[in-house]
Amino acid sequence: MVFIRAYSNRSCNALSVASTHCTLLKAYLDSRRNQKCQKYSTSTSALPKNCKVAICGGGVMGASVAYHLAQLGWGPQTIVIEQDKLGGGENSFSSDLVGVFKPTLSQVRLCQSSVKLYQELESQGFQTGWKQCGSLCVARTRDRMTVFRRMKSQSVSWGIKCEIVDPQKAKELCPLIRIDDIKGAMWIPEDGVADSYKICLSLLEAAKQKGVVVLENCKLLEVVCDNGKVVAIDTSMGSVDCDYYVNCGGFWARKIGQRSNPSVKIPLHPVEHYYLRTNAISNLDSLTPVVRDQDGSIYFRELNGCILAGGFQLEAKPAFENAKCPDNSAGRRLPADWDHFHVLLEQLLHRVPSLANASLDSLVNIAETFTPDCKWIVGQAPEIANYYVAAGMKTVGISAAGGVGQGVAQTIVNGYSQYDLYELEMSRFLGLHNNRRFLRDRVREVPGRHYSLQYPNNEFITGRNLRMSPIYPKLKEAGAVFEQVMGYERPTWFEPDLSKVHLHSYTNTRKFITATTKTFGKPDWFDIVEAEYEACRENVSLLDYSSFTKLDIQSKGREVVDLLQYLCSNDVDVPIGSIIHTGMQNVRGGYENDCSLIRLSENHYMMIAPTIQQTRCKIWIQRHLPSDNSVSLTDVTSMFTAICLMGPFTRHLLSEMTETDLSPKSFPFFTYKELDVGLANGIRALNLTHTGELGYVLYIPNEFALHVYNSLIEAGKKYNLKHAGCYAMKALRVEKFYAFWGQDLDTSTTPLECGRSWRVKFDKGINFIGRDALLRQQEEGIKRIYVQLLLNDHDPDTELWSWGGEPIFRDKKYVGATTTTSYGFTFKKQVCLGFVQNLDKNGNALPLTNEYVMSGEYEVEIAGTRYPAKVNINSPNLPTKYPDKERESYLATRDKMVSEPLLRNN
């Protein structure tokens, strides 16, 4: 029966046909699943009394974790429980696309490991359904082609084979598609498809062969905790003592997270997701590639002689908004909403015209869960020790299952993984992200992110105006354009015209404006940010630092000092009033946190850390607190409004508002004082700016925030004080060669690699975390170095910009990739930060030296075009109208100050 043409006319007959044949897919799946299940037994029956690891969820993710634990020797000490049928049983359904290109390197590595695993299983005689048919991504616009060219450049760093092809070549690769409206395409030959059900059963069979116990129809009732740690699970079959628990509940992961005390917040919400399947199409090549038309929000693939197609609507439809989650896989099936699917159907017809003559098998609507930031959730829960989560795979779990399962298993057994999973950890969330109403609103736009054009600095439009500093209304009146980080609204730049409109209006409100950068070249905000940058360097500017993480750590005795000496690689036993910048390393020497510590009194410190670290760094410290409760840790982020005054005239301005002597002798750089400002008291003032520029950060008790802000604005009029946003701050720190955690530094980066070895005090008399690893690296030599690259022969007005992730070449040979980039307004050229290596012919990194780095000729490739670049390994001294010895004395990378902190020698 021909269904597409009729439905395109929106006829009742087509709807009737679609409804009539919705049952055909179930019959097909029944027979298919029955055939598959003949090879493997699915469940063992005995529930053990104890184990090391209990895994909840018998889908492909739980199966992968169990398999890899078994590979590491923990098979006899691992159990898997599934509330229903393994792999979802006869009710499971998935597109089963396996694509390795993902937004970040760590996600790419997880997917590459998955493909490798499936190929290995096939070679061992297990069924996986793996088929390397390749994938073809078509582009309708120039910007989409720019994305593909950027991906092609990144593929060198990521080890992905791909090529850019013209429309005619795309037609040769997939004769089904229409090409008259496309600019080109990207061909990824090593992509493919697999069968998640077969892989699940194969992984479980291999795991059972190594001793893993697998049980179906066993429902989790409670994860039992004692003293903040997993000790057992209660199930419908009985209780099991365990040391570790892994929530691989997939669709039910959030609900399962509530079955413990304390509950584990797993921010997921379901949306309707559609899979359209045709009946058999004659002469359809079994190796037809997966085709993705992201500009049309659609994909399709061949499946057993049929076409399976779907997509991601720009506005998704939340499911189960009443919070009543179905108890089994069958309950995830929802009635097909043809009106909602219509936009995707039209695009499918457009891209594959021959579908108009195909007959429909079914349109399946299945609820799939998504996270609020469109990333997976992998890692240990902040609330409970030894409670792990691998969920939120957003319809592409098969792509990541192998790598994620391996990463979780390695972390459980070894304490860390070969993958840097920090960006996927649950600690990137706050409690607000698990709010059901927030999730319901946010997931309307999250699925569309899969295929929408991801311009630089992309912002969500839902779930906004959640966390705001007391001065937020004033900043908005001043023309602030906002970005959101950890739910916090912070200004990116200030639109002068918006400020003028407000000044001449009779209303007291102004529309909230979200930052956008709808280009891969020179952005519209360039001139505005340049003016703000200029104010920061040459005059006076005011920035909102309120979103920074702020923790108070104290004790009655010296316990807090001993704790911080153990956690920090720098020496924190400094004079009162000092500020010390330090890393908190893991056992491999990598950064778990990068922070500033202010010693407020003998046994009281305030810690300032990146905004994205609010949950993460607190949990890291909490898990190392003395068991006798002698050290208290308090998150005071929401108690203080932080205002940064930056520029060479800030000392003059602030001196007019306080009685405290602010002269360099009394209040030197990198020290702290408590000030009165205006009529307000108790303000913690830091003589630093986190950018290397002159200025102060004022941590103001919230009740005084508006008063202090208004006072500063009034006093600043004669200095022509200007508001500045975080884009100007980024330009400042990139030019000054400042590394930021989560952008340049991560859990695999060491201080020796990023030029901060002088901040590591090996001789402070305590074996701090990571000391042995850093000593070993110091002896063996580092294998990558953090560098600054200044692009030459690049026209910022007409050519594409570097936005991070671009490959770096030395003497025409690939050596690394950029991390953070910005336009340098003093250099008058693009500035890139990143890491370079000395790779042998097999891609192995060799020890390198500063001399090796400085002797080469460098290039940075942007979307296929290489630009020559000058390399720096030291923080540059930038020219200024108002040179200052303090500003010039502090360099963040490799060259140290005369003394840090300055009070140490006083």
Short mmCIF file of N, CA and C in Angstrom, two decimals, residues 54 130 228 502 732:
data_model
loop_
_atom_site.label_atom_id
_atom_site.label_comp_id
_atom_site.label_asym_id
_atom_site.label_seq_id
_atom_site.Cartn_x
_atom_site.Cartn_y
_atom_site.Cartn_z
N ALA A 54 26.60 -4.47 42.39
CA ALA A 54 25.24 -4.76 41.96
C ALA A 54 24.87 -3.76 40.88
N TRP A 130 26.55 -5.95 14.00
CA TRP A 130 27.41 -4.87 13.52
C TRP A 130 27.56 -4.92 11.99
N GLY A 228 26.56 7.42 54.36
CA GLY A 228 26.79 8.02 53.05
C GLY A 228 27.43 7.11 52.04
N HIS A 502 16.74 52.24 28.03
CA HIS A 502 16.20 52.18 29.38
C HIS A 502 16.21 53.56 30.04
N LEU A 732 40.90 38.77 27.91
CA LEU A 732 42.02 39.17 28.77
C LEU A 732 42.83 37.97 29.21
#
